[in-house]
Coordinates of C-alpha atoms in Angstrom, one line a residue:
X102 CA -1.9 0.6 -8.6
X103 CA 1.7 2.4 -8.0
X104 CA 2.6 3.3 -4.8
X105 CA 4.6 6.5 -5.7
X106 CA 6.3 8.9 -2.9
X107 CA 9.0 11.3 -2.8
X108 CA 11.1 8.9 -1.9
X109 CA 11.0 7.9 -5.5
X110 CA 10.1 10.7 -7.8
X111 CA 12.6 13.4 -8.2
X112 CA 11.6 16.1 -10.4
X113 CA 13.9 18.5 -12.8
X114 CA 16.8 16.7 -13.2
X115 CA 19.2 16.7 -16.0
X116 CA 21.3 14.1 -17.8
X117 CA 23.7 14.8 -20.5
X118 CA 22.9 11.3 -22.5
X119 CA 20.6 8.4 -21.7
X120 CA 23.7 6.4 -20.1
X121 CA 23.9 9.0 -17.7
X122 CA 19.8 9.0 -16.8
X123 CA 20.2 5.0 -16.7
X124 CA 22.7 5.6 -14.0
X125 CA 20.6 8.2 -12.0
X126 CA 17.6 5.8 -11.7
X127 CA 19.9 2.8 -11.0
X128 CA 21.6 5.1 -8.0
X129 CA 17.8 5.6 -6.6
X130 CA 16.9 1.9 -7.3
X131 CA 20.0 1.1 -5.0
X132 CA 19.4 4.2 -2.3
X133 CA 15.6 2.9 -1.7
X134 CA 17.0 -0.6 -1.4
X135 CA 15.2 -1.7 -4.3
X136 CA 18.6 -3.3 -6.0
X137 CA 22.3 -4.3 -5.5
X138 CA 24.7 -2.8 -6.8
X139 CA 25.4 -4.0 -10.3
X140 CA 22.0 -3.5 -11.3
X141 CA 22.7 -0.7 -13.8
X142 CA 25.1 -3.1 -16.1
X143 CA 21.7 -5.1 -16.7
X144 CA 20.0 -1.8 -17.4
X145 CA 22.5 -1.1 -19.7
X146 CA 22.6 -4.4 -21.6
X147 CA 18.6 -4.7 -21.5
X148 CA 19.1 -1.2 -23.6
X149 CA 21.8 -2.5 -25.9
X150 CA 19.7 -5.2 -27.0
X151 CA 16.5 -2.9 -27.6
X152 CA 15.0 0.6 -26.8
X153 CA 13.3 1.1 -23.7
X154 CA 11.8 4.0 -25.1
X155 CA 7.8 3.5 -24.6
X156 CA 6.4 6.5 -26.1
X157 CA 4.9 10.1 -25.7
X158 CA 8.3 11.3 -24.2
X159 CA 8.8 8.0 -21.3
X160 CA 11.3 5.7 -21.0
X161 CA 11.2 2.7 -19.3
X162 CA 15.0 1.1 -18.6
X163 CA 15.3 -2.2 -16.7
X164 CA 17.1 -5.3 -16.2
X165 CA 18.0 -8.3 -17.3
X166 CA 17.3 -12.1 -16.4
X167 CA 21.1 -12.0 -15.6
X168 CA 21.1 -9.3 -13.2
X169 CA 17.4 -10.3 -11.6
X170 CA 18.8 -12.0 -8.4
X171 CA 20.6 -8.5 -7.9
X172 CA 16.1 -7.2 -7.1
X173 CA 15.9 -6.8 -3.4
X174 CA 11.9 -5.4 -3.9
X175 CA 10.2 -5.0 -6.5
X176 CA 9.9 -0.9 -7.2
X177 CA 10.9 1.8 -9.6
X178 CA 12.8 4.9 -9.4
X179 CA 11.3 8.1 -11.6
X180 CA 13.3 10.9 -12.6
X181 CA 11.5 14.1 -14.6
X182 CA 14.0 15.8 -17.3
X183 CA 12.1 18.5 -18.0
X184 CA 14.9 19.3 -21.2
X185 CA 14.5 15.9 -22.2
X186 CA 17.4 13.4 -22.9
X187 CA 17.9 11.6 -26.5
X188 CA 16.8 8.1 -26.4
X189 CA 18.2 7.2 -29.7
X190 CA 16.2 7.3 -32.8
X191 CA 15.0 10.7 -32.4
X192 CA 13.3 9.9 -29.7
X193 CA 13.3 12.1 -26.6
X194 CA 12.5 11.4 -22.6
X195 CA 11.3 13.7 -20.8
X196 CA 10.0 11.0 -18.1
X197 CA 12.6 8.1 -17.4
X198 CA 11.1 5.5 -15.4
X199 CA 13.5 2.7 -14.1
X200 CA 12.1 0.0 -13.1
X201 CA 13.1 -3.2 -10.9
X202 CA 10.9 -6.8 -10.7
X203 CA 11.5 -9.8 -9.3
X204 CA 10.4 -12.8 -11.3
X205 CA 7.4 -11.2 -13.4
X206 CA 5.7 -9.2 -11.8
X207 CA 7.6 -6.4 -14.2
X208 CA 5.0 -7.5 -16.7
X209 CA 2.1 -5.8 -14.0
X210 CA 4.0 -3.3 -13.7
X211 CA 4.3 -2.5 -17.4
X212 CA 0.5 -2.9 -17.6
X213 CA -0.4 -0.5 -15.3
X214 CA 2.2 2.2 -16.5
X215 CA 1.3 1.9 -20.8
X216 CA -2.8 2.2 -19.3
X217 CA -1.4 5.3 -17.8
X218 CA 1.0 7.0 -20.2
X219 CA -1.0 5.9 -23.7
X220 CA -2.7 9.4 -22.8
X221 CA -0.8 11.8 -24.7
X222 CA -2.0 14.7 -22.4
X223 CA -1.4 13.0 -19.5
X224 CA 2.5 12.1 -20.5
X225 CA 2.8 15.9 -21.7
X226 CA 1.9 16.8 -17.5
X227 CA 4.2 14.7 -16.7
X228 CA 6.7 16.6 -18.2
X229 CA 6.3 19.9 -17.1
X230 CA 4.5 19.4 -13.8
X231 CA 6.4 20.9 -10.9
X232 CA 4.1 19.3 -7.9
X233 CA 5.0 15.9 -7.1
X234 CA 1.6 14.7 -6.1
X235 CA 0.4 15.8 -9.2
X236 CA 2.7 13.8 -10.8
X237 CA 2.2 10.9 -8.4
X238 CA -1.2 11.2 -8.8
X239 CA -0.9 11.1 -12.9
X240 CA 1.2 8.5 -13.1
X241 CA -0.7 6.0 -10.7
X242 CA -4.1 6.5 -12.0
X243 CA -5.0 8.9 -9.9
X244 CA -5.6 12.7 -11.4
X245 CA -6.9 14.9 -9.5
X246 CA -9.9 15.7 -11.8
X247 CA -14.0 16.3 -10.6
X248 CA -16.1 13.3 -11.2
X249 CA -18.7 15.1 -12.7
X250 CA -18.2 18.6 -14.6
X251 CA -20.8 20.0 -17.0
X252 CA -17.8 19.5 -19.6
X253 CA -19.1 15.6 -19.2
X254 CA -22.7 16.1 -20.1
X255 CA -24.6 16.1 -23.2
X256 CA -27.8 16.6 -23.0
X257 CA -31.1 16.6 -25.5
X258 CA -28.7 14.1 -27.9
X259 CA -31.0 13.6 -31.0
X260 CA -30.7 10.5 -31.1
X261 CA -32.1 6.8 -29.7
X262 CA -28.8 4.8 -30.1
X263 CA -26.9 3.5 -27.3
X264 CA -24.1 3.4 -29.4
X265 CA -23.9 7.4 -30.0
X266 CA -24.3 7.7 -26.6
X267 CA -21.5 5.5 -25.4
X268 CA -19.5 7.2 -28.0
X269 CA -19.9 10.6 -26.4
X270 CA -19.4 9.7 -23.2
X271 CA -16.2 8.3 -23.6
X272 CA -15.5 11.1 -25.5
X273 CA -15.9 13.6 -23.2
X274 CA -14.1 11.5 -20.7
X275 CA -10.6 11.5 -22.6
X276 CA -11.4 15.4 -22.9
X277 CA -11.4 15.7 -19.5
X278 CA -8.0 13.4 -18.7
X279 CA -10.2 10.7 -17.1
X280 CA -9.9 7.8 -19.4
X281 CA -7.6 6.6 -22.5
X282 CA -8.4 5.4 -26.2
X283 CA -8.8 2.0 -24.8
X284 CA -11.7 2.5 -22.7
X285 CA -13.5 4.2 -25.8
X286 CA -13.3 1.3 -27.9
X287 CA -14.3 -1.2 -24.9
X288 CA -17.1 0.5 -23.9
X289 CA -18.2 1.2 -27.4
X290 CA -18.1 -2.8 -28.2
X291 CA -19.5 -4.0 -24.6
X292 CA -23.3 -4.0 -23.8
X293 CA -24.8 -1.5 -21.6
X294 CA -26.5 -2.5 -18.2
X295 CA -30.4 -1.5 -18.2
X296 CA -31.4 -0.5 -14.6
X297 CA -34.6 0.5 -16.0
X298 CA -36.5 1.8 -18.7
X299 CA -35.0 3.8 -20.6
X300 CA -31.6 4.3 -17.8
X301 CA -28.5 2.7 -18.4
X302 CA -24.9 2.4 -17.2
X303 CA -21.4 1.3 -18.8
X304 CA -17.8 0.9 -17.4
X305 CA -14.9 -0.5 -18.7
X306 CA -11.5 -2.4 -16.6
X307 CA -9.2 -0.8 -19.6
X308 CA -8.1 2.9 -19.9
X309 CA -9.2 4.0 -16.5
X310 CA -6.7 7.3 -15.7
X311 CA -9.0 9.0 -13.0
X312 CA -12.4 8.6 -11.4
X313 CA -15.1 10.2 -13.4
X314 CA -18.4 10.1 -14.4
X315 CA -20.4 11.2 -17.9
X316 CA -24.0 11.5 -18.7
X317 CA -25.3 11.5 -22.1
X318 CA -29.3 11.9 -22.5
X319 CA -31.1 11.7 -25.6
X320 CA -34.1 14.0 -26.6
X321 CA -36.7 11.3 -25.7
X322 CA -35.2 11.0 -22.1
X323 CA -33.0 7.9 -22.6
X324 CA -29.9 8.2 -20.7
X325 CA -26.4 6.4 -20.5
X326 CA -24.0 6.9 -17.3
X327 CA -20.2 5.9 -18.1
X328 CA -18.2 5.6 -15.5
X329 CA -14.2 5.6 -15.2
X330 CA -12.7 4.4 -11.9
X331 CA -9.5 3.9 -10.3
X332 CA -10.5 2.9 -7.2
X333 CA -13.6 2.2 -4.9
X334 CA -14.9 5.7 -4.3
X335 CA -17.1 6.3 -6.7
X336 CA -19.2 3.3 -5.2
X337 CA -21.6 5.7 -3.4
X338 CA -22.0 7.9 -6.2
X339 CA -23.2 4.1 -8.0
X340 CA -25.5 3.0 -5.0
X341 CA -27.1 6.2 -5.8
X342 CA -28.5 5.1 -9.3
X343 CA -30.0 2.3 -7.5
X344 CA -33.2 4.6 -6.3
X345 CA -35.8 4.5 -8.7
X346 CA -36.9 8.4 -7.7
X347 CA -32.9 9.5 -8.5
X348 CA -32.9 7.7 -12.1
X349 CA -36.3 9.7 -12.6
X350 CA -34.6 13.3 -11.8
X351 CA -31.8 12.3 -14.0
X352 CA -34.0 11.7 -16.9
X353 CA -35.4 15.5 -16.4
X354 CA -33.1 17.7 -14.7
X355 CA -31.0 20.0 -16.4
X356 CA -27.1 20.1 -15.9
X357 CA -27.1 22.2 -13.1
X358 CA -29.8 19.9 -11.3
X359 CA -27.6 17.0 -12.6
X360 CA -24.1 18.0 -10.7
X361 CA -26.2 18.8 -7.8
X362 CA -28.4 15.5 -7.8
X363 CA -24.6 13.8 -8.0
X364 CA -23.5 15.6 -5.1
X365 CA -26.0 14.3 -3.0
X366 CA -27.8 17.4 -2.9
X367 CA -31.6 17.7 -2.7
X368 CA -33.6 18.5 -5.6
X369 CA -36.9 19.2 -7.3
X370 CA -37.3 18.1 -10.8
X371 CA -41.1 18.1 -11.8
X372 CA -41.3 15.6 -14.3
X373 CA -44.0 15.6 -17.4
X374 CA -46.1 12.9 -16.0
X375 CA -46.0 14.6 -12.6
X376 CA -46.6 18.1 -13.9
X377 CA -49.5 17.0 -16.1
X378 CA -51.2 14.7 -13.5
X379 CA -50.2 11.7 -15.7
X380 CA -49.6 8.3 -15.2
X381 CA -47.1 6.4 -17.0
X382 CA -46.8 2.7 -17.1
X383 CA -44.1 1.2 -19.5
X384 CA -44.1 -2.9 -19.9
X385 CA -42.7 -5.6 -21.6
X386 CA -45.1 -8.6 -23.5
X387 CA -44.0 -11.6 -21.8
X388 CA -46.4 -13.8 -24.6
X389 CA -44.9 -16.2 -26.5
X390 CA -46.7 -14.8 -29.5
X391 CA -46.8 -11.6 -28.4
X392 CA -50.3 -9.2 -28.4
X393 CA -52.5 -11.3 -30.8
X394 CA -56.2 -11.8 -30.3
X395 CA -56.8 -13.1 -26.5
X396 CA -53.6 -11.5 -24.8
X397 CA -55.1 -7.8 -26.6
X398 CA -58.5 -8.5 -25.5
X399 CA -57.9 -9.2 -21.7
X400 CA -55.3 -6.0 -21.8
X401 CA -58.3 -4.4 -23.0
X402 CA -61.3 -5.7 -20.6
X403 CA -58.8 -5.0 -17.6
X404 CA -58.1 -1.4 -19.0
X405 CA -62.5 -0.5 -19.4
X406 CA -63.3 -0.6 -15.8
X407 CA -61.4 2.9 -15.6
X408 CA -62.9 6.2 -15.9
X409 CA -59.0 7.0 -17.1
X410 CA -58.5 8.5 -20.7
X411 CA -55.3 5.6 -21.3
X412 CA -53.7 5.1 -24.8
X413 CA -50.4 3.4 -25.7
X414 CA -47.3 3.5 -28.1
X415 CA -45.1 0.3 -28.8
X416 CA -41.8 2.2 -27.8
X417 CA -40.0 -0.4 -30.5
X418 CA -41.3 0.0 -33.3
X419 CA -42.2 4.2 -32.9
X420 CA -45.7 3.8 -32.9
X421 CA -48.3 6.9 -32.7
X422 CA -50.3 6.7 -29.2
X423 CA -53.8 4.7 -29.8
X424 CA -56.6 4.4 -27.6
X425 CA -55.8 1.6 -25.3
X426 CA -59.4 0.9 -24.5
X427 CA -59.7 -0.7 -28.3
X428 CA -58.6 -4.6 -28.8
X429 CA -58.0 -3.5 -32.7
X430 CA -55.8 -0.7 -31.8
X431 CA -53.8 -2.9 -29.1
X432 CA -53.8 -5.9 -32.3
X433 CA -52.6 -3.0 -34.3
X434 CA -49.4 -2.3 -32.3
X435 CA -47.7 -5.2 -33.3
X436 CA -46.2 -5.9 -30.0
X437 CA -44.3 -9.3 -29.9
X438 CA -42.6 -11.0 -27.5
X439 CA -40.1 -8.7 -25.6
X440 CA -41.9 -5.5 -26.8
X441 CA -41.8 -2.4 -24.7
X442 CA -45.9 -0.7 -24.3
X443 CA -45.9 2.8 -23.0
X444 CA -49.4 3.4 -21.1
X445 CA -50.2 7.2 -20.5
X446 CA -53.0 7.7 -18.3
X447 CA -55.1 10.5 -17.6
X448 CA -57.9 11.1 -14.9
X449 CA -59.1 10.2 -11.2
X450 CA -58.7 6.2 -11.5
X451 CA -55.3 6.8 -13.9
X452 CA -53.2 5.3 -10.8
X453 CA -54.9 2.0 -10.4
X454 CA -55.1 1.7 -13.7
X455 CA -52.1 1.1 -14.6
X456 CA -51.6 -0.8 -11.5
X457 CA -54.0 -3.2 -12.6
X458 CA -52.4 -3.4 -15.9
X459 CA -49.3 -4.0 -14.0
X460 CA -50.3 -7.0 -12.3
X461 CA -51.9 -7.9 -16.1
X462 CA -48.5 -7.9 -17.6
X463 CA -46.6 -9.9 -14.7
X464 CA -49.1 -12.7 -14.8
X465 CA -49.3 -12.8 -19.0
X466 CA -52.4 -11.6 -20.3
X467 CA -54.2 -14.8 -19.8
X468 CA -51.6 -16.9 -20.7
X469 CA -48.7 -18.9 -19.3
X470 CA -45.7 -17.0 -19.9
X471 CA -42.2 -17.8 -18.5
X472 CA -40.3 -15.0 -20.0
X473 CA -38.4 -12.5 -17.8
X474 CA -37.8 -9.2 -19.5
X475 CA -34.2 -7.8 -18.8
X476 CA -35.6 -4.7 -18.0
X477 CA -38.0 -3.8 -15.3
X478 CA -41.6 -2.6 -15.6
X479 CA -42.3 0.8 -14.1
X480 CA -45.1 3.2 -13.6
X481 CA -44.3 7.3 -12.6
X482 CA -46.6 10.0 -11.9
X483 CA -49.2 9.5 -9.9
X484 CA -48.5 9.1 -6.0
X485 CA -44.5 8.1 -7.2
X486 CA -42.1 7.1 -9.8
X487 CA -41.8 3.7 -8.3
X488 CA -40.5 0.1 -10.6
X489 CA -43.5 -2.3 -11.1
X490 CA -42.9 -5.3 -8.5
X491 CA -41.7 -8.6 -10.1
X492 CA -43.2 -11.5 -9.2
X493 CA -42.7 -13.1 -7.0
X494 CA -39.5 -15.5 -7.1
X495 CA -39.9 -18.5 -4.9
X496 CA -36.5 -18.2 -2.4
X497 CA -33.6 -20.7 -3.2
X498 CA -31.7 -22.5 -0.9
X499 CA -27.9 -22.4 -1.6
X500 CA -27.3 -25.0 -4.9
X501 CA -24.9 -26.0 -7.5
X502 CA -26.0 -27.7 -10.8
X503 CA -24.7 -27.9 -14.1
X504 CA -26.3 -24.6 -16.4
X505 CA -24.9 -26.5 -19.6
X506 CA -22.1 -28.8 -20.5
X507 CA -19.6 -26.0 -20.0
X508 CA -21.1 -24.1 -16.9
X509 CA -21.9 -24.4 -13.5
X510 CA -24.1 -22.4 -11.4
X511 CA -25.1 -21.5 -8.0
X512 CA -27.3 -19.2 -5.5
X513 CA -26.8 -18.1 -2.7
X514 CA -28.9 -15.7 -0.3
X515 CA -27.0 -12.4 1.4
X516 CA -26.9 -12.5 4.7
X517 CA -25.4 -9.0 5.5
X518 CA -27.8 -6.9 7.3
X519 CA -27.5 -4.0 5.2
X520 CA -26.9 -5.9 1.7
X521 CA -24.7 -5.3 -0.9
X522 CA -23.2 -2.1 -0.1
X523 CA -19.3 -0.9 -0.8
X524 CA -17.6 -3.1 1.7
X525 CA -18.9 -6.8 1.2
X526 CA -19.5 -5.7 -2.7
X527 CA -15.6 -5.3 -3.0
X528 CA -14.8 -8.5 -1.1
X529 CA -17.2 -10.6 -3.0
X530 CA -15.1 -8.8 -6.1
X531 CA -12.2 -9.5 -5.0
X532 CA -12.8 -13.5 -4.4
X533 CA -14.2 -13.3 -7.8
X534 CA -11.0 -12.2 -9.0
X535 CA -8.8 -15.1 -7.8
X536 CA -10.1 -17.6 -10.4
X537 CA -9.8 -18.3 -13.7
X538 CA -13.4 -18.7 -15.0
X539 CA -15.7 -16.4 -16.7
X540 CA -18.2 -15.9 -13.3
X541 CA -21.4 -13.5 -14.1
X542 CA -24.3 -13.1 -11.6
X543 CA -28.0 -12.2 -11.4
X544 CA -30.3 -11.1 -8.8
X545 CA -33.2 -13.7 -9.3
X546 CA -35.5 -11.7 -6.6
X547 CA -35.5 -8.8 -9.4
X548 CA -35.2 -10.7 -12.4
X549 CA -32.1 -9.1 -13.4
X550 CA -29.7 -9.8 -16.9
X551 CA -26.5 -11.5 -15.9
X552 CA -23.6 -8.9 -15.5
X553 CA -20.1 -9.8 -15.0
X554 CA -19.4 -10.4 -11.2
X555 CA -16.1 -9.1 -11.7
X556 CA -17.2 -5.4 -12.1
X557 CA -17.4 -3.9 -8.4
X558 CA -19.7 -1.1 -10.5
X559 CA -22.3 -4.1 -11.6
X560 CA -22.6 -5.5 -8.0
X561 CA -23.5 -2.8 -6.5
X562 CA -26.0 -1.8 -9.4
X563 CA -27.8 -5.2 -8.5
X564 CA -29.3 -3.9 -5.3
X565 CA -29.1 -6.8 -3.3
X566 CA -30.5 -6.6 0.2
X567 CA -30.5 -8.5 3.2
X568 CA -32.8 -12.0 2.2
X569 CA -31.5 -11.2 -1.6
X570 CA -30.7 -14.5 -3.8
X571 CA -28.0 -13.6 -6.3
X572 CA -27.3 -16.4 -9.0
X573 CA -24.1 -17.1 -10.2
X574 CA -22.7 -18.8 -13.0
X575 CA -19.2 -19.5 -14.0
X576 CA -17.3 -21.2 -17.1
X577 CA -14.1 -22.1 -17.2
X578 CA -11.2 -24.5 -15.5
X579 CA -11.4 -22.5 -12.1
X580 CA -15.1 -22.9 -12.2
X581 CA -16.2 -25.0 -9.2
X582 CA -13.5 -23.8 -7.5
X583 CA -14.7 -20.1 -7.9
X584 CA -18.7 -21.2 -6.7
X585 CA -17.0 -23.2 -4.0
X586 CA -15.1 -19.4 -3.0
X587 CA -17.8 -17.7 -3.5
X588 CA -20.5 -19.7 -1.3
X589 CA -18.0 -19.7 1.9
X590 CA -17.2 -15.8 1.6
X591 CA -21.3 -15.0 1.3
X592 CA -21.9 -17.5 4.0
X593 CA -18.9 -15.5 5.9
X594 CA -20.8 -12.3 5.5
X595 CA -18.7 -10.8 2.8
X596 CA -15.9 -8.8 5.7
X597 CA -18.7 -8.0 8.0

């Protein structure tokens, strides 16, 4: 990110002509010991050969390779002409940025500032704002905006895509100044993370302009958080979607509820299966061949030892709810392998009974199964809104192997006391970071999907206690190297 002062933003300045601007930035680039003198003849020639005009009213002018040993520091000098200045072409700055690299790290520099400015909005600010912070703020990534507004909900969405979903969110993020065009069309392409049924979250590395948060729910309760970030302090704001009880509310509460529930505020939100004295179980069919004959029929005999009314719906395929007590109604679902059952039970037993069908599920039906569903089993009403517990996952001692021809992997168990929280998460991103490899990770004591270990967002999401074994695997050339990293900085304890 920038690091932008007064020391190098000057505001409401004037400039007959673009040579003139080129020399007012070059003068600040010099004062703030940036540059030599002699720097602005590179400016000027860099400009000769083509426009440094970027776009939405900026203008970029730098060096050459011939004047490069004239860099003391790497750093720019920004000047607002609130009048504007003609850049040739018809083009006109309002915002000239001048900008000074050593070697290339003028190419991260460049990066960060088109992620910035490709939000028309957020260049037009820059022109007229009068508050340098604000314009500091802008132009490193850093508006001040709130993460959560109720102009970044949608709620009752009929719909059950993801897709539409994702779609709105991001919308309602560019609205708000928070993210540009490029974080719509990544997050619309990438793959949601399921933290349970029914609850999922996105974020995106491109397009990020401010920290902020959207939540779209659909009319059946499925919900999608997208989150834009800048920096690392939206992380407790994340760990907070990592409590089973909170992802409830969320599915319930209205907007007001929601802001509240995100501002760490305590909140009531009776849910249906609470305020009807119901208890809902929602599984996945680990069978190979899903519910046929024997799998149905022990679902069935460990269902009839319960007083509880209990009928089901296969969630995929829309199904009406059917008397769960009857193997040709259970057949009838058509639930195959990776199917999601909803159980609704009613009645003095209706907790253990889905319990029991709980247990059912995790050890197959009868069968050997070896499947791990991506998303969790849960059960709410009742005594709590609580995620079934996995089986259990004998505990692996730290190992690297060879996942496939092109992969290696390795696990490793978290020693700090208090987990994965915001401080070791970021370091164990930040090692990530240094290597070249494609490195995603899984928490094998909850039988989660891989997620990419390079998203500070999706390693905090994993919930990783103390005693945890997280899973990693990495492709690429840096890819033993980046296990090898990885292993010493858990073993280290992450900064702590």
């Amino acid at each position: 990110m920038l690091n932008l002062s007064a020391k190098n933003i000057r505001l409401n300045g004037s400039a007959a002509n673009k040579e003139e601007a080129i020399k007012q930035v070059a003068a600040g680039l010099v004062a703030n010991n940036h540059v030599a003198e002699g720097y602005a003849d590179g400016m000027f020639a860099r400009e000769q050969q083509t426009s440094t005009f970027l776009g939405n009213g900026i203008a970029i002018p730098h060096g050459t390779l011939d004047t490069r040993h004239l860099v003391q520091e790497t750093g720019v000098q920004i000047i607002q002409f609130p009048q504007g200045v003609q850049w040739g072409d018809g083009n006109t700055a309002y915002v000239v940025i001048g900008i000074a690299a050593k070697s290339d790290e003028h190419l991260t520099l460049l990066r960060q500032l088109t992620t910035v400015l490709s939000d028309e909005d957020a260049a037009a600010e820059l022109a007229k704002t009068q508050d340098i912070q604000t314009f500091a703020d802008i132009l490193s990534g850093k508006k001040s905006l709130p993460t959560l507004s109720p102009q970044t909900l949608s709620l009752n969405v009929e719909t059950n895509s993801l897709l539409t979903l994702a779609a709105i969110n991001a919308g309602k993020l560019q609205e708000q100044g928070h993210v540009a065009s490029s974080y719509i069309s990544d997050t619309i392409a990438a793959e949601p993370l399921a933290l349970a049924e029914n609850f999922y979250i996105i974020d995106s590395a491109k397009g990020n302009l401010a920290n902020g948060i959207a939540l779209a729910r659909a009319s059946n309760g499925k919900t999608l958080i997208s989150v834009a970030a800048v920096d690392n302090s939206l992380e407790s704001t994340i760990a907070l979607l990592l409590k089973p009880e909170v992802r409830q509310q969320l599915t319930q509460a209205n907007a007001e509820q929601i802001i509240a529930i995100f501002n760490g505020q305590s909140v009531e939100v009776a849910t249906p299966a609470q305020a009807s004295g119901q208890v809902i179980g929602t599984f996945t069919v680990r069978n190979e061949n899903g519910l046929h004959a024997r799998p149905s029929a022990v679902l069935v005999q460990t269902l009839k030892p319960f007083t509880a009314k209990i009928n089901v719906e296969n969630l995929d395929r829309g199904t009406t709810p059917a008397n769960a007590k009857s193997t040709m109604k259970v057949v009838a679902l058509g639930a195959s392998k990776g199917a999601r059952l909803r159980f609704v039970a009613e009645g003095e037993d209706a907790q253990q009974a889905i319990e029991a069908l709980a247990k059912a599920f995790e050890s197959g039906l009868g069968e050997s199964v070896s499947y791990v569903p991506e998303t969790p089993d849960s059960i709410e009403g009742g005594a709590a809104a609580v995620s079934a517990a996995p089986v259990a996952t004998q505990a692996v001692e730290n190992h690297v192997q060879n996942a496939n021809s092109d992969s290696l992997d390795a696990s490793f168990v978290i020693k700090n006391e208090h987990g994965l929280h915001a401080r070791p998460s970021a370091v164990l991103v930040n090692e990530v970071k240094k290597y070249q490899a494609k490195i995603e990770v899984q928490n094998l004591d909850k039988n989660s999907p891989l997620v990419s270990a390079k998203s500070l967002m999706k390693i905090v999401a994993l919930g990783a206690t103390k005693g945890t074994t997280l899973r990693f695997v990495a492709t690429g050339e840096d890819a033993q190297a980046a296990l090898d990293g990885i292993g010493a900085a858990i073993n280290a304890g992450l900064g702590e």
